[in-house]
């Protein structure tokens, strides 16, 4: 038993080079968060960002937190930290992560809730959770119970070939989480972190064979999460669901920034335009239906193993 506290398509007008999140500087010009006197941001912004492994969730989340006053929680980073520290959770997770599998739903929920409870701000970006429909229902159940429903759900749609090429060249500095790519964002000294000089390493789940299994798991377990949010969304619930498509984070970023600003986080409130071709969900259910579905969801068995964890 793990202790509870353990922790569509884009046009392509943007030609800036891709970046990892090792640096807060980006080629795309952005306006720092600064609401006008007549425009107050929503009381809270709770954002879930999900997509295939290697789709750029971490990079885009880091851009958001560098521009807006948001906390970033990555379940992938949390699990890798536990594995590195050899905690009971890390030991339990290591073999599953290396083989491209998911941890049990309840275990992941414990990790997420324990870390959300420690964040210094109620405004956050959650990367890597939920990865199954059951996880989505359990997260909704908790957030609705605490009267803190999600504000925005963002799905990243990136071609498989693009992701595979990306992870083949990806190297990481494990202690800091800094990510390098030999193709477009290499370290200054081969194999060494720019800031500490320490060695870089490959992630265990970046092996092409493991990646193939992770994609299969994603299609089977995580893609239905988008359908859940599309079906469950209601205007009264206040949750917006969008899908952003592109081959690089630089292509996707303008649409993501615009979505957040449209919620009142900044002076710009213009809706998404054809330039970024954002797909926005149409509500198909009421908030009441969503709440009823969430509270009727059956608890997942403790030992049920959901197929993993991604970038």
Short mmCIF file of C-alpha atoms in Angstrom, two decimals:
data_model
loop_
_atom_site.label_atom_id
_atom_site.label_comp_id
_atom_site.label_asym_id
_atom_site.label_seq_id
_atom_site.Cartn_x
_atom_site.Cartn_y
_atom_site.Cartn_z
CA UNK A 1 0.00 0.00 0.00
CA UNK A 2 1.44 3.36 -1.00
CA UNK A 3 1.12 5.97 1.76
CA UNK A 4 -1.33 8.70 0.77
CA UNK A 5 1.27 11.46 1.08
CA UNK A 6 3.68 9.85 -1.38
CA UNK A 7 3.92 11.88 -3.23
CA UNK A 8 -8.39 20.63 -36.34
CA UNK A 9 -5.15 21.27 -38.17
CA UNK A 10 -2.87 24.26 -37.98
CA UNK A 11 -1.74 26.48 -40.75
CA UNK A 12 1.99 27.05 -40.40
CA UNK A 13 2.67 30.78 -40.22
CA UNK A 14 5.24 30.46 -37.44
CA UNK A 15 8.82 29.74 -38.44
CA UNK A 16 10.66 30.16 -35.17
CA UNK A 17 12.87 27.30 -34.07
CA UNK A 18 11.57 24.86 -31.44
CA UNK A 19 12.87 25.04 -27.89
CA UNK A 20 12.96 22.85 -24.84
CA UNK A 21 12.01 24.26 -21.47
CA UNK A 22 15.59 24.54 -20.25
CA UNK A 23 15.39 28.30 -20.88
CA UNK A 24 12.54 30.74 -20.14
CA UNK A 25 13.36 32.69 -23.31
CA UNK A 26 11.47 32.01 -26.52
CA UNK A 27 11.55 33.39 -30.04
CA UNK A 28 7.81 34.06 -30.07
CA UNK A 29 6.91 37.51 -28.75
CA UNK A 30 4.47 37.36 -25.87
CA UNK A 31 2.92 39.96 -23.61
CA UNK A 32 3.58 39.26 -19.93
CA UNK A 33 0.53 38.78 -17.75
CA UNK A 34 -0.88 42.17 -16.79
CA UNK A 35 -4.66 42.47 -16.46
CA UNK A 36 -6.08 45.90 -17.16
CA UNK A 37 -7.97 47.68 -14.37
CA UNK A 38 -11.27 46.89 -16.08
CA UNK A 39 -10.45 43.24 -16.65
CA UNK A 40 -9.85 40.99 -13.67
CA UNK A 41 -8.65 37.44 -14.26
CA UNK A 42 -10.92 34.59 -13.22
CA UNK A 43 -10.63 33.80 -9.54
CA UNK A 44 -8.77 30.59 -10.33
CA UNK A 45 -7.32 28.91 -13.40
CA UNK A 46 -7.07 25.10 -13.25
CA UNK A 47 -5.77 23.68 -16.51
CA UNK A 48 -5.18 20.10 -17.63
CA UNK A 49 -2.91 19.60 -20.64
CA UNK A 50 -2.62 16.17 -22.22
CA UNK A 51 -1.52 14.45 -25.41
CA UNK A 52 0.69 11.67 -26.72
CA UNK A 53 4.02 10.97 -25.01
CA UNK A 54 6.54 13.47 -26.34
CA UNK A 55 3.90 15.88 -27.69
CA UNK A 56 5.41 18.87 -25.85
CA UNK A 57 3.23 19.06 -22.76
CA UNK A 58 6.12 19.94 -20.47
CA UNK A 59 7.56 22.56 -22.81
CA UNK A 60 4.23 24.31 -23.30
CA UNK A 61 3.35 24.11 -19.61
CA UNK A 62 6.66 25.76 -18.74
CA UNK A 63 5.97 28.55 -21.22
CA UNK A 64 2.61 29.12 -19.55
CA UNK A 65 4.15 29.33 -16.08
CA UNK A 66 6.82 31.76 -17.34
CA UNK A 67 4.11 34.07 -18.70
CA UNK A 68 1.24 33.66 -16.23
CA UNK A 69 1.19 33.25 -12.42
CA UNK A 70 0.52 29.51 -12.57
CA UNK A 71 2.04 26.55 -10.72
CA UNK A 72 3.18 23.57 -12.81
CA UNK A 73 2.70 19.99 -11.68
CA UNK A 74 4.02 17.17 -13.86
CA UNK A 75 3.17 13.66 -12.71
CA UNK A 76 5.94 12.35 -14.97
CA UNK A 77 8.52 14.54 -13.22
CA UNK A 78 7.11 13.53 -9.84
CA UNK A 79 7.43 9.83 -10.63
CA UNK A 80 10.94 10.24 -12.02
CA UNK A 81 11.92 12.07 -8.82
CA UNK A 82 10.55 9.22 -6.71
CA UNK A 83 12.43 6.70 -8.86
CA UNK A 84 15.68 8.67 -8.51
CA UNK A 85 15.25 8.90 -4.72
CA UNK A 86 14.34 5.19 -4.46
CA UNK A 87 11.20 5.90 -2.44
CA UNK A 88 8.68 3.06 -2.00
CA UNK A 89 6.56 4.63 -4.73
CA UNK A 90 9.62 5.02 -6.96
CA UNK A 91 10.62 1.39 -6.56
CA UNK A 92 7.05 0.32 -7.34
CA UNK A 93 6.87 2.62 -10.37
CA UNK A 94 10.29 1.96 -11.92
CA UNK A 95 9.55 -1.28 -13.74
CA UNK A 96 6.15 -0.08 -14.93
CA UNK A 97 7.51 3.19 -16.29
CA UNK A 98 10.42 1.47 -18.06
CA UNK A 99 8.00 -0.86 -19.84
CA UNK A 100 5.59 1.90 -20.84
CA UNK A 101 2.78 0.99 -18.44
CA UNK A 102 0.61 3.11 -16.17
CA UNK A 103 0.49 2.93 -12.41
CA UNK A 104 -2.86 1.99 -10.83
CA UNK A 105 -5.40 4.80 -11.00
CA UNK A 106 -5.72 5.19 -7.24
CA UNK A 107 -1.96 5.36 -6.76
CA UNK A 108 -1.70 8.15 -9.33
CA UNK A 109 -4.61 10.00 -7.73
CA UNK A 110 -2.81 9.90 -4.37
CA UNK A 111 0.33 11.33 -5.97
CA UNK A 112 -1.57 14.13 -7.71
CA UNK A 113 -3.76 15.16 -4.79
CA UNK A 114 -0.88 15.13 -2.30
CA UNK A 115 1.12 17.45 -4.55
CA UNK A 116 -1.82 19.70 -5.45
CA UNK A 117 -2.40 20.19 -1.72
CA UNK A 118 1.15 21.53 -1.31
CA UNK A 119 1.08 24.04 -4.17
CA UNK A 120 1.36 27.65 -2.94
CA UNK A 121 -1.23 28.88 -5.46
CA UNK A 122 -4.74 27.71 -6.44
CA UNK A 123 -3.87 28.40 -10.10
CA UNK A 124 -2.12 25.48 -11.74
CA UNK A 125 -1.28 23.51 -14.88
CA UNK A 126 -1.48 19.72 -14.56
CA UNK A 127 0.57 17.64 -17.02
CA UNK A 128 0.33 13.85 -17.20
CA UNK A 129 -2.93 13.37 -15.34
CA UNK A 130 -5.58 12.20 -15.98
CA UNK A 131 -4.44 9.44 -18.34
CA UNK A 132 -7.49 7.24 -18.12
CA UNK A 133 -11.22 7.94 -18.04
CA UNK A 134 -11.37 6.60 -14.48
CA UNK A 135 -8.65 9.03 -13.44
CA UNK A 136 -10.57 11.88 -15.10
CA UNK A 137 -13.71 10.92 -13.20
CA UNK A 138 -11.85 10.65 -9.89
CA UNK A 139 -10.17 14.03 -10.42
CA UNK A 140 -13.53 15.60 -11.33
CA UNK A 141 -15.09 14.05 -8.26
CA UNK A 142 -12.45 15.55 -6.00
CA UNK A 143 -12.48 18.99 -7.64
CA UNK A 144 -16.27 19.21 -7.69
CA UNK A 145 -16.39 18.12 -4.06
CA UNK A 146 -13.99 20.95 -3.16
CA UNK A 147 -15.88 23.34 -5.48
CA UNK A 148 -12.80 23.85 -7.64
CA UNK A 149 -13.77 22.46 -11.07
CA UNK A 150 -11.38 22.54 -14.01
CA UNK A 151 -11.28 25.76 -16.02
CA UNK A 152 -9.59 24.56 -19.21
CA UNK A 153 -8.73 21.18 -20.77
CA UNK A 154 -6.17 21.27 -23.61
CA UNK A 155 -5.48 18.34 -25.91
CA UNK A 156 -2.26 18.41 -27.98
CA UNK A 157 -2.42 16.58 -31.31
CA UNK A 158 1.06 15.96 -32.78
CA UNK A 159 1.91 13.42 -35.55
CA UNK A 160 3.51 10.16 -34.39
CA UNK A 161 6.49 10.52 -36.77
CA UNK A 162 7.29 13.96 -35.36
CA UNK A 163 7.23 12.67 -31.80
CA UNK A 164 9.39 9.63 -32.57
CA UNK A 165 12.04 11.83 -34.18
CA UNK A 166 11.89 14.15 -31.18
CA UNK A 167 12.43 11.51 -28.52
CA UNK A 168 15.29 9.83 -30.39
CA UNK A 169 17.33 13.02 -29.97
CA UNK A 170 16.11 13.91 -26.48
CA UNK A 171 18.50 13.99 -23.51
CA UNK A 172 17.70 15.19 -20.01
CA UNK A 173 19.44 16.54 -16.94
CA UNK A 174 17.67 14.43 -14.34
CA UNK A 175 18.21 16.60 -11.20
CA UNK A 176 16.74 19.75 -12.78
CA UNK A 177 14.46 18.29 -15.46
CA UNK A 178 16.14 20.38 -18.18
CA UNK A 179 15.57 18.87 -21.62
CA UNK A 180 17.91 19.04 -24.61
CA UNK A 181 17.48 17.90 -28.20
CA UNK A 182 20.45 17.12 -30.42
CA UNK A 183 18.53 18.23 -33.49
CA UNK A 184 17.48 21.74 -32.51
CA UNK A 185 18.45 22.47 -28.91
CA UNK A 186 21.79 20.73 -28.18
CA UNK A 187 23.86 21.29 -25.02
CA UNK A 188 26.86 23.60 -25.43
CA UNK A 189 29.17 20.73 -24.43
CA UNK A 190 28.08 17.34 -25.81
CA UNK A 191 26.61 15.17 -23.08
CA UNK A 192 26.82 17.88 -20.40
CA UNK A 193 24.21 20.12 -18.77
CA UNK A 194 24.72 23.79 -19.68
CA UNK A 195 24.29 25.03 -16.11
CA UNK A 196 26.00 22.41 -13.93
CA UNK A 197 28.28 20.52 -16.29
CA UNK A 198 26.77 17.28 -15.02
CA UNK A 199 26.13 14.39 -17.38
CA UNK A 200 22.94 14.05 -19.40
CA UNK A 201 21.01 10.83 -19.77
CA UNK A 202 18.26 9.22 -21.80
CA UNK A 203 14.90 8.59 -20.21
CA UNK A 204 14.09 4.92 -19.86
CA UNK A 205 10.76 5.37 -21.64
CA UNK A 206 12.34 7.14 -24.64
CA UNK A 207 13.47 3.86 -26.16
CA UNK A 208 11.74 3.50 -29.59
CA UNK A 209 10.35 0.06 -28.68
CA UNK A 210 8.97 1.39 -25.41
CA UNK A 211 7.61 4.43 -27.22
CA UNK A 212 5.65 2.18 -29.58
CA UNK A 213 4.03 0.47 -26.62
CA UNK A 214 3.32 3.82 -25.00
CA UNK A 215 1.52 5.00 -28.12
CA UNK A 216 -0.63 1.87 -28.10
CA UNK A 217 -1.43 2.48 -24.45
CA UNK A 218 -2.23 6.12 -25.19
CA UNK A 219 -4.68 5.24 -27.96
CA UNK A 220 -6.37 2.65 -25.79
CA UNK A 221 -6.42 4.41 -22.43
CA UNK A 222 -5.81 8.16 -22.77
CA UNK A 223 -7.42 9.25 -26.03
CA UNK A 224 -10.88 8.33 -24.61
CA UNK A 225 -10.23 10.98 -21.93
CA UNK A 226 -10.79 13.63 -24.60
CA UNK A 227 -14.11 12.04 -25.50
CA UNK A 228 -15.04 12.05 -21.81
CA UNK A 229 -14.37 15.77 -21.46
CA UNK A 230 -16.12 16.59 -24.74
CA UNK A 231 -19.17 14.62 -23.69
CA UNK A 232 -19.17 15.80 -20.09
CA UNK A 233 -18.56 19.48 -20.74
CA UNK A 234 -21.40 21.85 -19.98
CA UNK A 235 -21.43 25.62 -20.23
CA UNK A 236 -22.65 25.89 -16.64
CA UNK A 237 -19.69 23.83 -15.45
CA UNK A 238 -17.33 26.53 -16.71
CA UNK A 239 -14.87 24.08 -18.28
CA UNK A 240 -13.58 24.84 -21.76
CA UNK A 241 -12.18 21.98 -23.89
CA UNK A 242 -9.88 22.66 -26.84
CA UNK A 243 -7.70 20.59 -29.18
CA UNK A 244 -4.56 22.16 -30.71
CA UNK A 245 -2.72 20.56 -33.64
CA UNK A 246 0.83 21.14 -34.87
CA UNK A 247 4.26 19.62 -35.41
CA UNK A 248 6.18 21.86 -33.01
CA UNK A 249 5.52 23.62 -29.74
CA UNK A 250 6.10 26.93 -31.49
CA UNK A 251 3.18 26.19 -33.82
CA UNK A 252 0.88 25.25 -30.97
CA UNK A 253 1.91 27.95 -28.52
CA UNK A 254 0.03 30.96 -30.01
CA UNK A 255 -3.28 29.11 -29.83
CA UNK A 256 -2.61 27.98 -26.27
CA UNK A 257 -1.67 31.48 -25.12
CA UNK A 258 -4.76 32.90 -26.82
CA UNK A 259 -7.01 30.39 -25.06
CA UNK A 260 -5.67 31.38 -21.65
CA UNK A 261 -5.94 35.09 -22.41
CA UNK A 262 -9.51 34.57 -23.63
CA UNK A 263 -10.35 33.44 -20.10
CA UNK A 264 -9.31 36.84 -18.77
CA UNK A 265 -5.66 36.16 -17.95
CA UNK A 266 -4.23 39.22 -19.69
CA UNK A 267 -5.50 42.11 -21.74
CA UNK A 268 -6.24 40.17 -24.93
CA UNK A 269 -9.62 38.50 -25.07
CA UNK A 270 -9.87 37.74 -28.77
CA UNK A 271 -11.25 34.28 -29.58
CA UNK A 272 -9.10 31.75 -31.50
CA UNK A 273 -8.76 32.62 -35.19
CA UNK A 274 -8.31 30.57 -38.33
CA UNK A 275 -4.58 31.31 -38.14
CA UNK A 276 -4.16 28.73 -35.41
CA UNK A 277 -7.19 26.60 -36.24
CA UNK A 278 -8.12 25.70 -32.68
CA UNK A 279 -10.84 23.09 -32.30
CA UNK A 280 -13.20 24.03 -29.48
CA UNK A 281 -15.59 21.57 -27.92
CA UNK A 282 -19.32 22.05 -28.16
CA UNK A 283 -21.17 21.25 -24.97
CA UNK A 284 -23.21 18.08 -25.30
CA UNK A 285 -24.29 17.71 -21.72
CA UNK A 286 -25.32 19.82 -18.78
CA UNK A 287 -23.33 20.45 -15.64
CA UNK A 288 -25.92 18.42 -13.75
CA UNK A 289 -25.38 15.44 -16.04
CA UNK A 290 -21.65 15.74 -15.59
CA UNK A 291 -21.88 15.84 -11.79
CA UNK A 292 -24.24 12.86 -11.79
CA UNK A 293 -21.88 10.88 -14.02
CA UNK A 294 -18.85 11.72 -11.89
CA UNK A 295 -20.48 10.75 -8.63
CA UNK A 296 -21.88 7.52 -10.06
CA UNK A 297 -18.46 6.46 -11.37
CA UNK A 298 -17.35 3.18 -9.88
CA UNK A 299 -14.12 3.19 -7.91
CA UNK A 300 -11.28 1.45 -9.66
CA UNK A 301 -9.95 -1.63 -7.90
CA UNK A 302 -6.75 -0.95 -5.97
CA UNK A 303 -4.79 -3.58 -7.83
CA UNK A 304 -6.07 -2.75 -11.29
CA UNK A 305 -3.09 -1.80 -13.37
CA UNK A 306 -3.75 0.82 -16.00
CA UNK A 307 -1.41 0.97 -18.88
CA UNK A 308 2.12 4.96 -18.14
CA UNK A 309 3.52 7.59 -17.94
CA UNK A 310 4.68 10.02 -20.49
CA UNK A 311 6.65 13.06 -21.15
#
